[in-house]
Tab-separated table of C-alpha atoms in Angstrom:
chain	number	residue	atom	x	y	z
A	1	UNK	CA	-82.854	-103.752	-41.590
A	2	UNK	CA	-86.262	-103.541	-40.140
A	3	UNK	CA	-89.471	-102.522	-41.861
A	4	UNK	CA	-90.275	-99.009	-40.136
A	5	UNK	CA	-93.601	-99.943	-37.571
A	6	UNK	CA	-96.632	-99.867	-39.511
A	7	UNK	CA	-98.983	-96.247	-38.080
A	8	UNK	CA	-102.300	-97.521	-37.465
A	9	UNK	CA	-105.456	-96.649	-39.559
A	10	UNK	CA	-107.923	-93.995	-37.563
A	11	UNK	CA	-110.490	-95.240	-36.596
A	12	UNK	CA	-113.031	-92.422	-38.303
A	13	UNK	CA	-111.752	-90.336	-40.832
A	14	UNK	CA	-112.110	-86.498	-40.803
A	15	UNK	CA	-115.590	-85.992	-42.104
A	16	UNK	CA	-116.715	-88.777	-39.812
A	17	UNK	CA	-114.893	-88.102	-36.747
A	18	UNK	CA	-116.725	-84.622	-37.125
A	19	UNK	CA	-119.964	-86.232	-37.963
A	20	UNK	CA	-119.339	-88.098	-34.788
A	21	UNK	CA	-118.697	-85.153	-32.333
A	22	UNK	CA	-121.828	-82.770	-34.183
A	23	UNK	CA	-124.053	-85.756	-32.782
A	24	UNK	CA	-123.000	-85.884	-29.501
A	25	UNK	CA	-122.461	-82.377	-29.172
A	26	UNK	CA	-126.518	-82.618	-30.508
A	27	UNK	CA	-127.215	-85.255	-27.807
A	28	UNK	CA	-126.034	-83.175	-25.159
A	29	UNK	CA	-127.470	-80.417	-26.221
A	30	UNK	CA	-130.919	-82.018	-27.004
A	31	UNK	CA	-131.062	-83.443	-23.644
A	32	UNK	CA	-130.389	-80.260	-21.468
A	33	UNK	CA	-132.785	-78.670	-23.693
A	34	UNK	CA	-135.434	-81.545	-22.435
A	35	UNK	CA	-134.637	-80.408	-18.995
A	36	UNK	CA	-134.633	-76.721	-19.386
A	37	UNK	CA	-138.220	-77.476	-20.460
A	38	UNK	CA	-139.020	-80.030	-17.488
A	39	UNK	CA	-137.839	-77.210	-15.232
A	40	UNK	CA	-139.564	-74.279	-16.778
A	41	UNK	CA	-142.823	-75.622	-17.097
A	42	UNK	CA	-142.489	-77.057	-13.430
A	43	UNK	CA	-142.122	-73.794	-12.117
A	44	UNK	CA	-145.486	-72.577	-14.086
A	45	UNK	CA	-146.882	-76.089	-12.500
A	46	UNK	CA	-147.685	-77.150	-16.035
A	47	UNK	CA	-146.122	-80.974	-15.020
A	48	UNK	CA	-149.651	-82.573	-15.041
A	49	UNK	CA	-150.835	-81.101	-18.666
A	50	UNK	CA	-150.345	-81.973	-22.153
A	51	UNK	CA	-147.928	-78.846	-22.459
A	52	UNK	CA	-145.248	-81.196	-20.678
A	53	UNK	CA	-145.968	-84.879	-22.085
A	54	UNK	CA	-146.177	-83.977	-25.557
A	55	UNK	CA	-144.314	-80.484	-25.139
A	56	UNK	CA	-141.099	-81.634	-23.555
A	57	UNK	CA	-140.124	-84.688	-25.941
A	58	UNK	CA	-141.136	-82.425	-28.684
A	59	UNK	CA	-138.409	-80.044	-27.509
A	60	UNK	CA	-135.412	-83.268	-27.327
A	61	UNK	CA	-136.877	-84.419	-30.857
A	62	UNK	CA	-137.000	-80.785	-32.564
A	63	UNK	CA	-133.394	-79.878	-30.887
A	64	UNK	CA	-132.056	-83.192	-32.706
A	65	UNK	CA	-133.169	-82.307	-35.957
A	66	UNK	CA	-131.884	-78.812	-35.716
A	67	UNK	CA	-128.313	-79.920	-34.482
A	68	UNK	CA	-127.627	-83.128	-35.934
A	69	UNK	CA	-127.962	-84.118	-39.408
A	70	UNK	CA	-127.828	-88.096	-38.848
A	71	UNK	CA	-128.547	-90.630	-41.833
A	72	UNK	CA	-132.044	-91.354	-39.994
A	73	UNK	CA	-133.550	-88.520	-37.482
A	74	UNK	CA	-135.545	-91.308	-35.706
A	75	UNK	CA	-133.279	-93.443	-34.967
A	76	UNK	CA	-131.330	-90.630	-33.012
A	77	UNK	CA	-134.202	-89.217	-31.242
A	78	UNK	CA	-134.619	-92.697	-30.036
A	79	UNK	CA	-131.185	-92.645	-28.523
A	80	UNK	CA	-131.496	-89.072	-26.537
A	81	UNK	CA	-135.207	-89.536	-25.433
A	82	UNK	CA	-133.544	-93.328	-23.730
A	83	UNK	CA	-130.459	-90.977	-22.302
A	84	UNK	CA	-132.975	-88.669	-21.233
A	85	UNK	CA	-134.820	-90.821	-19.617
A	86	UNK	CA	-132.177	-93.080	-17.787
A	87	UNK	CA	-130.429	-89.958	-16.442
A	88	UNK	CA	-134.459	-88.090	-15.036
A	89	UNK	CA	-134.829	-90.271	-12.091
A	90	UNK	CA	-132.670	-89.341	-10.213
A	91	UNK	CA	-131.808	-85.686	-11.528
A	92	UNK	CA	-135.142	-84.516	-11.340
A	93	UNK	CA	-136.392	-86.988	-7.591
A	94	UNK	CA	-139.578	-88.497	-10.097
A	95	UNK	CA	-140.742	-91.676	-9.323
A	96	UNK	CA	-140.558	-95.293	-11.088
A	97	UNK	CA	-144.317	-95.190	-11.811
A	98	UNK	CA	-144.097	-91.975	-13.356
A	99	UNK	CA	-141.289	-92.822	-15.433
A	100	UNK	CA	-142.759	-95.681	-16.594
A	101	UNK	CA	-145.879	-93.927	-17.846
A	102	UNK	CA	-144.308	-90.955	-19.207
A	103	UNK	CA	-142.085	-93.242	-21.552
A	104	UNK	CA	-144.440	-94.771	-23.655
A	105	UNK	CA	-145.423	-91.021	-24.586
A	106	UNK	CA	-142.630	-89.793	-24.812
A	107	UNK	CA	-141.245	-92.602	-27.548
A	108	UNK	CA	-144.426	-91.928	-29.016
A	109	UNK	CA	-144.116	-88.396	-29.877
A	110	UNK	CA	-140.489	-88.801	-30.518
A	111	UNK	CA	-141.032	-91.439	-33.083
A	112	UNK	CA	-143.938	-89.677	-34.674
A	113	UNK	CA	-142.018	-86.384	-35.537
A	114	UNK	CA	-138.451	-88.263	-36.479
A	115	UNK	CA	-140.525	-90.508	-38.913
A	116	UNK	CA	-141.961	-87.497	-40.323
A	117	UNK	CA	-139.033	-85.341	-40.447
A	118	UNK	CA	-137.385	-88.816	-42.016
A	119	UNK	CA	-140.240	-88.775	-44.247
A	120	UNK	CA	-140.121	-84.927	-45.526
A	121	UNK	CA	-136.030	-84.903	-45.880
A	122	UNK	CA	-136.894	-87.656	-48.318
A	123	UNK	CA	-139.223	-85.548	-50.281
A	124	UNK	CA	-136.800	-82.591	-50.085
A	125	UNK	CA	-139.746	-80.509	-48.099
A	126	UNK	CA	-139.561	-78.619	-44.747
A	127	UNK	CA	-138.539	-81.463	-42.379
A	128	UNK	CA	-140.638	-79.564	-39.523
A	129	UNK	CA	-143.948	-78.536	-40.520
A	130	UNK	CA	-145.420	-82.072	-40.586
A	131	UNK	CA	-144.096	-82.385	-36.746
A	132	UNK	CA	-145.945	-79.062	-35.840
A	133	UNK	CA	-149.228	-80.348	-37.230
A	134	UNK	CA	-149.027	-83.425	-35.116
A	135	UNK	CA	-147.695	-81.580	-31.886
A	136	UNK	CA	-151.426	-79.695	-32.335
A	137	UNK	CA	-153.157	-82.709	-32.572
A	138	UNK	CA	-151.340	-84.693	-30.164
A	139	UNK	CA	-151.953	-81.746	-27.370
A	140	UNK	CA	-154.135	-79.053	-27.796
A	141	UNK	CA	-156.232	-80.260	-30.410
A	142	UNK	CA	-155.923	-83.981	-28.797
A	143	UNK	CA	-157.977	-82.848	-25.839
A	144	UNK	CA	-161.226	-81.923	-27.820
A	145	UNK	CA	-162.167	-85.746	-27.844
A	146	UNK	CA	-160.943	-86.367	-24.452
A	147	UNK	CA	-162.711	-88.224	-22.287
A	148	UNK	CA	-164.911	-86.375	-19.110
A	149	UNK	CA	-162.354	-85.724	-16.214
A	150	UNK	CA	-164.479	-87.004	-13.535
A	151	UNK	CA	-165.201	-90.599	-13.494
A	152	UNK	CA	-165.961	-93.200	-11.325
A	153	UNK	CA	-165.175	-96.761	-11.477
A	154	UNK	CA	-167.118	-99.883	-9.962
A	155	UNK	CA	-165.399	-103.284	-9.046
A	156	UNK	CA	-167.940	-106.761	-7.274
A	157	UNK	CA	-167.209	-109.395	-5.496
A	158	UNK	CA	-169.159	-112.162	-4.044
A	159	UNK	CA	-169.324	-111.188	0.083
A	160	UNK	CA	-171.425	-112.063	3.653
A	161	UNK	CA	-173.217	-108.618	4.073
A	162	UNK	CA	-172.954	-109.402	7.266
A	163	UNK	CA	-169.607	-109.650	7.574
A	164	UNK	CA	-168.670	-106.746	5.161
A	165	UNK	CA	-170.575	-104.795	7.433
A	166	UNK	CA	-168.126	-105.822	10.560
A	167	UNK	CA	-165.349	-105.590	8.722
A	168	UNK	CA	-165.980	-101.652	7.306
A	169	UNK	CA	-167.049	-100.673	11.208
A	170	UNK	CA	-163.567	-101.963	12.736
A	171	UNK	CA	-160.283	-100.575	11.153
A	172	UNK	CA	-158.900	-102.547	7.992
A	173	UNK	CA	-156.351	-104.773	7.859
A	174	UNK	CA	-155.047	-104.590	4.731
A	175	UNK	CA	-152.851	-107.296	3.235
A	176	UNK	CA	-150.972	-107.993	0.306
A	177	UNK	CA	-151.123	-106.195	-2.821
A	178	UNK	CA	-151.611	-109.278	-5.731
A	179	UNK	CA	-152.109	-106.642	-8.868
A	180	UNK	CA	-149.267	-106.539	-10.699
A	181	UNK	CA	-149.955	-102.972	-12.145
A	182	UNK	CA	-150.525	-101.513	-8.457
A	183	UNK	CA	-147.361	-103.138	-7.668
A	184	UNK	CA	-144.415	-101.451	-9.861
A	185	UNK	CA	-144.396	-98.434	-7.338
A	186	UNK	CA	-147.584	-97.368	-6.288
A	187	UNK	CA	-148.005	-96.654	-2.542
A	188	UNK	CA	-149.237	-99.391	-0.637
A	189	UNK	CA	-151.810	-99.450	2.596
A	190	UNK	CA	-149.597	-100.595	5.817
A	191	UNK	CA	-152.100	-99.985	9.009
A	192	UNK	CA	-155.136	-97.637	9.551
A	193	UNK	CA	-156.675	-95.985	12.666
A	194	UNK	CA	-160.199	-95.539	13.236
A	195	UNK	CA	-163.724	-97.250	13.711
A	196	UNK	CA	-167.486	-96.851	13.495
A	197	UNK	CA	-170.293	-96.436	10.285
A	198	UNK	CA	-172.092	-93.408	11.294
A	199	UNK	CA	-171.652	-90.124	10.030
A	200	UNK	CA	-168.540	-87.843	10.439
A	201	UNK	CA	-166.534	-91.258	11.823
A	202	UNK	CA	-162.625	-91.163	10.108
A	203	UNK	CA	-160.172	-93.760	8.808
A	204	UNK	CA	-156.721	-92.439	9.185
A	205	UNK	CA	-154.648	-94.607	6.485
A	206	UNK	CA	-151.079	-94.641	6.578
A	207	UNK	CA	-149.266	-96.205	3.017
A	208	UNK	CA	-145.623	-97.022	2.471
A	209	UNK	CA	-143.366	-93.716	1.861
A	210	UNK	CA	-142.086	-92.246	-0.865
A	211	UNK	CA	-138.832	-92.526	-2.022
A	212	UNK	CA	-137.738	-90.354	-4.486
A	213	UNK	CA	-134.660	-91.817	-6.257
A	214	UNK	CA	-132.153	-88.385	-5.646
A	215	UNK	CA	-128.620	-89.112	-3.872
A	216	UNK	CA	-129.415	-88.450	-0.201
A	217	UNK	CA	-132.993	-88.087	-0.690
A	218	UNK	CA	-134.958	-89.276	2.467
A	219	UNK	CA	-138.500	-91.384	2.654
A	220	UNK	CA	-141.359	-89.131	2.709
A	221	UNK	CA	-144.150	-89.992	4.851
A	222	UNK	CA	-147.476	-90.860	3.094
A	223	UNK	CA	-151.308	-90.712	4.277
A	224	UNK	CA	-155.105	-90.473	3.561
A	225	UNK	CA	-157.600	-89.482	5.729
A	226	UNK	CA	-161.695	-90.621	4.801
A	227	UNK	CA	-164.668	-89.453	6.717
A	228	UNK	CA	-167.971	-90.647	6.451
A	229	UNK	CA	-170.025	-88.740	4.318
A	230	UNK	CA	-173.418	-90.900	3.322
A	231	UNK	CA	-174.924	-93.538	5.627
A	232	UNK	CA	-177.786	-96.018	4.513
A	233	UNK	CA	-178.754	-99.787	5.050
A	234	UNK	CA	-176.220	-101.518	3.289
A	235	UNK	CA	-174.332	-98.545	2.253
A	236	UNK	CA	-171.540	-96.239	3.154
A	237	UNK	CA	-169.934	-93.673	1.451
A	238	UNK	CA	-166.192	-92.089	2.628
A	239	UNK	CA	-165.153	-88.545	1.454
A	240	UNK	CA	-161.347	-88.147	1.291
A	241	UNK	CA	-160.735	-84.865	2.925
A	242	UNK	CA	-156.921	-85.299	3.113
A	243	UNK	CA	-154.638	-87.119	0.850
A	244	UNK	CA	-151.021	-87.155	0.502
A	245	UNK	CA	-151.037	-90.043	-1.342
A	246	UNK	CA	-151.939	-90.231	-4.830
A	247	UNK	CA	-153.346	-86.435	-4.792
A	248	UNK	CA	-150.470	-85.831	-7.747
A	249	UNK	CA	-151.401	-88.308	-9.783
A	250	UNK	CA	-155.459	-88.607	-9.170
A	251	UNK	CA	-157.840	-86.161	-7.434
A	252	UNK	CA	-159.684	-89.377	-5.513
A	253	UNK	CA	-162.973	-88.035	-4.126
A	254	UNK	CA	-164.887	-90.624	-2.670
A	255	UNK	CA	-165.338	-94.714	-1.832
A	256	UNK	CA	-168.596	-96.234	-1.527
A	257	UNK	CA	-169.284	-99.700	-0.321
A	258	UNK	CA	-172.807	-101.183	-1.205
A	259	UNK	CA	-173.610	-104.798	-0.066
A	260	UNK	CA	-176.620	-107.242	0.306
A	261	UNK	CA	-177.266	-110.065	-1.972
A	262	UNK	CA	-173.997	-112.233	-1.286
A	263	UNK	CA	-172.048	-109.164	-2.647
A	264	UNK	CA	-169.855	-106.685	-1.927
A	265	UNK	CA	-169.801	-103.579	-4.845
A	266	UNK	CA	-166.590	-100.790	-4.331
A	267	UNK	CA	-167.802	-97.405	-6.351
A	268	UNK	CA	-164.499	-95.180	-6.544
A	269	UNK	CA	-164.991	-91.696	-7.611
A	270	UNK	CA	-161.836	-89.688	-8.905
A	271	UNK	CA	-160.867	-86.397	-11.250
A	272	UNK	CA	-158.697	-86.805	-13.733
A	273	UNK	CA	-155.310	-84.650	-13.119
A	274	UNK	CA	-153.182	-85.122	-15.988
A	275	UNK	CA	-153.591	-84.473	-19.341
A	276	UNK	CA	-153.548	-86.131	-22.394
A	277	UNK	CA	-156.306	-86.866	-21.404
A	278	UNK	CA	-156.455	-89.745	-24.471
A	279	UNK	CA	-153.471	-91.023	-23.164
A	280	UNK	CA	-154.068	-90.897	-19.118
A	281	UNK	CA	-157.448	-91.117	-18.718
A	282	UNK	CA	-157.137	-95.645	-19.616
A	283	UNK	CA	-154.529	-95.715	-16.980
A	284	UNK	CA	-155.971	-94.069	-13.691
A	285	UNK	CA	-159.190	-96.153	-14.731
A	286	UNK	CA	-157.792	-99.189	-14.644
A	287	UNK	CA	-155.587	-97.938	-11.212
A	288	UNK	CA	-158.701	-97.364	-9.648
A	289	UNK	CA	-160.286	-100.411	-10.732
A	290	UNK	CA	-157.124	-102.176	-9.773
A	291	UNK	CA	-157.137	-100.220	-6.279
A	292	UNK	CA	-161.313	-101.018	-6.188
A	293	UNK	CA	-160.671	-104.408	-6.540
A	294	UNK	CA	-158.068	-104.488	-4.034
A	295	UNK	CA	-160.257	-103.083	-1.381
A	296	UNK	CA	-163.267	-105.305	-2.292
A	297	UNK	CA	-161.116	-108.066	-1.403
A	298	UNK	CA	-159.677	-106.704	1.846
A	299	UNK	CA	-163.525	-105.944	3.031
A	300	UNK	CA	-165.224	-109.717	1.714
A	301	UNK	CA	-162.680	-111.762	3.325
């Protein structure tokens, strides 16, 4: 007679198997909650202030350690920050570039308050007061020491005055983009229209679309248009007086080209949009130095 078949061991037992279903219930739950908060403060236009880079992970991270009670609150916050993350592109249309600089903050904050809600369950103290401390510094109280929004930026090369000069009164033609920062999604120059160095003469620039990563989502047709606003020996200066370009990410003002010496010096002058500004402020610098040396190139070839 046989022996009767052998019932296979669960994989969890009970307490676990619930364990396991509270934390992705948590997940879930921490992750729409991310969203709500993408959406609300979207619709108050708060998307370029330190209400929605700090405020927004905060709300993933604080919705984990209410739901879930995991053996390390870090580790998990981790995990739904990365869902959240992978699944925002193309839920919410955003670009590559802005995903890529919104993660490093958003990892940052999210690792800050799990270490210190790790760090206070420990102790046996309130696991959230230390978080709300560091939310104030990291946002509000962040931006007392922030740098000036309006800066400029200045990038030389060696050039023939002369033929910068030629080259600024005829309509660019722009070539590759070499940076490797300008290059993991920023919008690239493909023709221009225009000509002349006096006063009040216009550059119409046309750059590649945009294409937002949402199913169905078409290209969206990009542009800046520059008029001459300054005009001296050796010196011009463009206004931007229509951009629909990098206007969401940098208020870009003005371009001025100075040569003379066997030199060509790009001057871009910009507002700062988005806040931290701790944390934003290093990047659009070294974009527009990036972009300055990119057109200091195109102009002393």
């Amino acid at each position: 007679m046989s022996d009767p078949p052998e019932t296979p061991e669960p994989l969890l037992g009970p307490g676990e198997d619930r364990g396991a279903r509270r934390a992705l219930a948590g997940l879930v739950l921490a992750v729409f909650a991310g969203l709500l908060a993408y959406r609300v403060l979207h619709a108050g236009h708060l998307e370029q202030t330190a209400l929605f880079y700090v405020g927004v992970p905060a709300v993933i991270a604080v919705t984990v350690v209410l739901t879930v009670r995991p053996r390390t609150v870090t580790g998990l916050i981790m995990a739904v920050i990365t869902v959240a993350l992978a699944i925002a592109g193309p839920l919410l249309n955003e670009g590559v570039v802005c995903l890529l600089f919104a993660a490093p903050i958003f990892y940052l904050v999210g690792l800050l308050i799990g270490l210190a809600v790790d760090h206070s369950r420990r102790r046996g103290t309130n696991g959230l007061v230390a978080p709300l401390v560091l939310l104030a510094a990291l946002g509000g109280g962040g931006e007392m020491v922030a740098p000036p929004r309006d800066s400029e930026v200045t990038v030389v090369r060696p050039a023939s005055g002369a033929r910068v000069e030629r080259a600024l009164a005829v309509a660019p033609r722009f070539g590759r983009v070499g940076s490797p920062f300008l290059r993991l999604g920023f919008p690239a120059p493909v023709r221009a229209e225009g000509a002349g160095l006096e006063v009040g003469d216009e550059r119409e620039i046309t750059f590649t679309p945009r294409r937002p990563l949402g199913v169905g989502a078409l290209p969206e047709p990009r542009s800046m248009t520059l008029r001459i606003k300054e005009r001296s020996p050796e010196r011009v200066t463009f206004s931007v007086v229509r951009d629909t370009t990098v206007a969401r990410w940098m208020d870009l003002r003005e371009a001025e080209f100075a040569w003379g010496g066997d030199r060509l010096s790009v001057t871009l002058r910009y507002g700062r949009t988005f806040d931290p500004g701790w944390y934003f402020d290093p990047l659009q610098r070294y974009a527009a130095a990036e972009a300055a040396g990119y057109l200091a190139g195109t102009f002393a070839r």
